[in-house]
Short mmCIF file of C-alpha atoms in Angstrom, two decimals:
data_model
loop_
_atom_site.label_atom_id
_atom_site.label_comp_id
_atom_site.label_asym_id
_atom_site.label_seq_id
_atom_site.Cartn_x
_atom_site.Cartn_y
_atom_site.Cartn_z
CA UNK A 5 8.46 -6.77 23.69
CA UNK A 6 11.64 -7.33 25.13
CA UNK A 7 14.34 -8.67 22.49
CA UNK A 8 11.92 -7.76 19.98
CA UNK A 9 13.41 -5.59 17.03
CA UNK A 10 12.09 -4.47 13.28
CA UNK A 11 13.76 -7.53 11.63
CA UNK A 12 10.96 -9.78 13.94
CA UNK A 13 7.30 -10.82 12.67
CA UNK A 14 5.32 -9.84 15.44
CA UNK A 15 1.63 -11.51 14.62
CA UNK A 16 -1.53 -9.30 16.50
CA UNK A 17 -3.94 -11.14 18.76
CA UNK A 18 -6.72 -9.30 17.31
CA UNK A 19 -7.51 -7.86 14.20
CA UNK A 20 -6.40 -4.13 14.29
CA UNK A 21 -9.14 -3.33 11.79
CA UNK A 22 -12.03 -5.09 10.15
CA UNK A 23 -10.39 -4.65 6.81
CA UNK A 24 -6.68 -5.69 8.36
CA UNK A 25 -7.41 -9.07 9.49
CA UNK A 26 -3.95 -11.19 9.55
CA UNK A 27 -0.77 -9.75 9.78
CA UNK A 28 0.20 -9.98 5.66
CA UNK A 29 -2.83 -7.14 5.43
CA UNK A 30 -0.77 -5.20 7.97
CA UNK A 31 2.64 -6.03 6.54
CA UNK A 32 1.32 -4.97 2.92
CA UNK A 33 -0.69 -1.86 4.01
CA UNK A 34 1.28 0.85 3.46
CA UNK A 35 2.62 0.38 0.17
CA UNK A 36 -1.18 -0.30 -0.63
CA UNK A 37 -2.90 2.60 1.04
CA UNK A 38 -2.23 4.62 -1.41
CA UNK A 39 -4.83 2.90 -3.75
CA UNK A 40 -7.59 3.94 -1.61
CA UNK A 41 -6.80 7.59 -3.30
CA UNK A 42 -7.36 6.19 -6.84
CA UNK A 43 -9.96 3.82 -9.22
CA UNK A 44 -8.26 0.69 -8.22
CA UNK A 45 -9.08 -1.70 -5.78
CA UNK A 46 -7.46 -3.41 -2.68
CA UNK A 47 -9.48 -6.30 -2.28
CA UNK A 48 -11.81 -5.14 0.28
CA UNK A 49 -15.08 -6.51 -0.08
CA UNK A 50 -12.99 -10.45 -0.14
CA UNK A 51 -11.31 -12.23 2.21
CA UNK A 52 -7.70 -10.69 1.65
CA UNK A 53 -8.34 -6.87 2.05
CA UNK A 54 -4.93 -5.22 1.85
CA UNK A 55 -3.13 -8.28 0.51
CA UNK A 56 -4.28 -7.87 -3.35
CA UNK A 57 -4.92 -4.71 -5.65
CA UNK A 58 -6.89 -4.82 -8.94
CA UNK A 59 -9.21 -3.58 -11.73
CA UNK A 60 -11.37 -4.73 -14.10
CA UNK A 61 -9.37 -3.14 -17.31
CA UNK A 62 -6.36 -4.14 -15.85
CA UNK A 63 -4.76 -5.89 -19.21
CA UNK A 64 -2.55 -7.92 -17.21
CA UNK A 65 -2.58 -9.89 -13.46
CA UNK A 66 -2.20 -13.03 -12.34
CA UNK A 67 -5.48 -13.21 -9.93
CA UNK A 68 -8.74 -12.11 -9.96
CA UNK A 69 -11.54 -11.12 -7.74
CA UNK A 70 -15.17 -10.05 -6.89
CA UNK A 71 -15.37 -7.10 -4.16
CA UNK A 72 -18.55 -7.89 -2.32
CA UNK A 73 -20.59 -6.33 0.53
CA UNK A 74 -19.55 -8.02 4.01
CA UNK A 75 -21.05 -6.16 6.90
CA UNK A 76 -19.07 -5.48 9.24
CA UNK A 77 -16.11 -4.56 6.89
CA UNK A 78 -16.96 -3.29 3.95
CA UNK A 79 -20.65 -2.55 3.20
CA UNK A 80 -20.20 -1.04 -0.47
CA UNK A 81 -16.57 -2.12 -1.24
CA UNK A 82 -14.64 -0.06 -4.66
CA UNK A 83 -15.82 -1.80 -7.95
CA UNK A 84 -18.55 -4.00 -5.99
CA UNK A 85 -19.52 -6.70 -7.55
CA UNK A 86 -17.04 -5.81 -10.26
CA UNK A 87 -14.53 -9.14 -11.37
CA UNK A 88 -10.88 -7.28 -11.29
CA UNK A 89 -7.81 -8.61 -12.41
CA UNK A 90 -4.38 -7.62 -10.57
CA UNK A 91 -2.21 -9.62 -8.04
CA UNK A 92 -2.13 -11.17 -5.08
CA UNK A 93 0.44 -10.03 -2.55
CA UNK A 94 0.19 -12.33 0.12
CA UNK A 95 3.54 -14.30 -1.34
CA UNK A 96 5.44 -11.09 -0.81
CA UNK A 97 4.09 -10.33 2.92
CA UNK A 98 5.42 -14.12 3.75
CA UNK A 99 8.78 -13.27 2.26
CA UNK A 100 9.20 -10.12 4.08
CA UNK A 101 12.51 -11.18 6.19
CA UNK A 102 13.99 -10.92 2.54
CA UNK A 103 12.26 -7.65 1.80
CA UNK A 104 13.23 -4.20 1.45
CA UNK A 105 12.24 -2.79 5.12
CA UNK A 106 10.56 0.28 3.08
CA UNK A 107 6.70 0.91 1.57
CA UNK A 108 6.77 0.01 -1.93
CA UNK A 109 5.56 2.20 -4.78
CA UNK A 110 5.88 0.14 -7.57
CA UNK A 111 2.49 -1.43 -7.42
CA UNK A 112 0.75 1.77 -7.73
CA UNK A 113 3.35 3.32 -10.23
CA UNK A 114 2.71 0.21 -12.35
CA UNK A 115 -0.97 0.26 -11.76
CA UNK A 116 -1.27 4.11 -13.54
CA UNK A 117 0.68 3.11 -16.14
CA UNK A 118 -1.99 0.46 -16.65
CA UNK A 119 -4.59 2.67 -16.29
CA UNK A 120 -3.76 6.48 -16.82
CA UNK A 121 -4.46 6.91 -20.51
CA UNK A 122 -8.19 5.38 -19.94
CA UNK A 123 -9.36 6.89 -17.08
CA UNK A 124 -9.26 9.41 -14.49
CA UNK A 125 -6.80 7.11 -12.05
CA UNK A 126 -6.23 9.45 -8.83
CA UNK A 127 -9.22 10.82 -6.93
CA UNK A 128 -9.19 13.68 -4.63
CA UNK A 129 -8.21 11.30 -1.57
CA UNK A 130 -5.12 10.60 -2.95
CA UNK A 131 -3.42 13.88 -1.53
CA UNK A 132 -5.04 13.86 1.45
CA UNK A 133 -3.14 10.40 2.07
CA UNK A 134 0.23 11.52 0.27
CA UNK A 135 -0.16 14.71 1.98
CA UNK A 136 0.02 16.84 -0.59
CA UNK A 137 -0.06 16.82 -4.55
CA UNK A 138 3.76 16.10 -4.97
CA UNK A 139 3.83 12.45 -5.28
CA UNK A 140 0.58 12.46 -8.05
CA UNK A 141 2.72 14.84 -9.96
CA UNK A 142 5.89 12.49 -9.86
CA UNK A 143 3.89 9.68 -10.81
CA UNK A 144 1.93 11.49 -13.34
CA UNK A 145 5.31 12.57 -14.62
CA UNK A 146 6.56 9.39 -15.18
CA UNK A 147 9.39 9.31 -12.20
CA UNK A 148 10.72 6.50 -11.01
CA UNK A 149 10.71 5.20 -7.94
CA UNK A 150 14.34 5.61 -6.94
CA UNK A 151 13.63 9.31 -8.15
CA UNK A 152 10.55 9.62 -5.98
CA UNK A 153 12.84 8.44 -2.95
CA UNK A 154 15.50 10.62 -3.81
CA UNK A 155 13.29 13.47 -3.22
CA UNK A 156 12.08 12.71 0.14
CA UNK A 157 16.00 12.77 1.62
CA UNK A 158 16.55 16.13 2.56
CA UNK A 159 13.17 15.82 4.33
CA UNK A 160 13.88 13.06 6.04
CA UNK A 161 17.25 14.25 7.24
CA UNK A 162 15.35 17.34 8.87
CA UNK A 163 12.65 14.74 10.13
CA UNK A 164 15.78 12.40 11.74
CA UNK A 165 17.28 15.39 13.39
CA UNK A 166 14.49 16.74 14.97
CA UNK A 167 13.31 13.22 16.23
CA UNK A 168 16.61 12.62 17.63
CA UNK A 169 15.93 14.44 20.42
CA UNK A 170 12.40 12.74 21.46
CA UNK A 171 14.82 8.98 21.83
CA UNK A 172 14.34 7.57 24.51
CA UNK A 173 16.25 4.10 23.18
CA UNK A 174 18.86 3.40 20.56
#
């Protein structure tokens, strides 16, 4: 890893997961994680887990796809067999040395405002990944996400400060 800093694509020699298999899945996984707490799906159960989210009442999208059993991966996949509409990520992974280095919540803040007024969009996952109920709340409260961000600071100021002393490199 030497010379190697956060700015650098750095593609795995194996798959880290069955459902993570090329590094655009691993690139777009965190800002799509959170979808495994909620009705919508991230494409697992296809050939580009982690690179696409989607649902069938989704009244807008660009792509669509079938979630389908695949042993080995994903044996009973969210909406199987289920045609959802949404959007296709991959575009966005490939453009990520003019990215934001940050998760993005804009796909799932977009995707309840799709989807909130028809159906029950978080399930009880989703805090266990957020790790707590704060973030549902801002999002069912309509924050932004600038706002959301804002309220993670003094957080992650404690966070830095404590870290600091764990360093072992600039």
């Amino acid at each position: 890893m030497k010379g190697y800093d956060h700015s650098l694509l750095f593609e795995l020699p194996v798959r880290p997961s069955p459902n993570l298999p090329n590094w655009q899945s691993v690139y777009l996984y965190p800002s799509l994680c959170f979808f495994e707490g909620t009705i919508v799906s991230v494409g697992r159960g296809t050939d580009f887990p982690f690179q696409v989210y989607g649902h069938p009442d989704f009244s807008t999208g660009s792509f669509f796809f079938t979630p389908r059993s695949m042993p080995g991966a994903s044996l009973h996949p969210k909406l199987e067999n289920e045609g959802c509409y949404g959007q296709n990520l991959t575009g966005y992974a490939e453009n990520f040395s003019r990215n934001e280095n940050q998760l993005s919540l804009v796909y799932l803040i977009y995707a309840h405002e799709l989807l909130s007024e028809k159906h029950t969009f978080f399930t009880d996952y989703f805090n266990l990944l957020a790790g707590s109920d704060k973030l549902k709340g801002q999002i069912e409260a309509g924050l932004s996400e600038e706002a959301i961000r804002r309220s993670w600071q003094e957080g992650l100021k404690q966070f830095r400060n404590i870290r600091s002393k764990y360093l072992l490199y600039d």
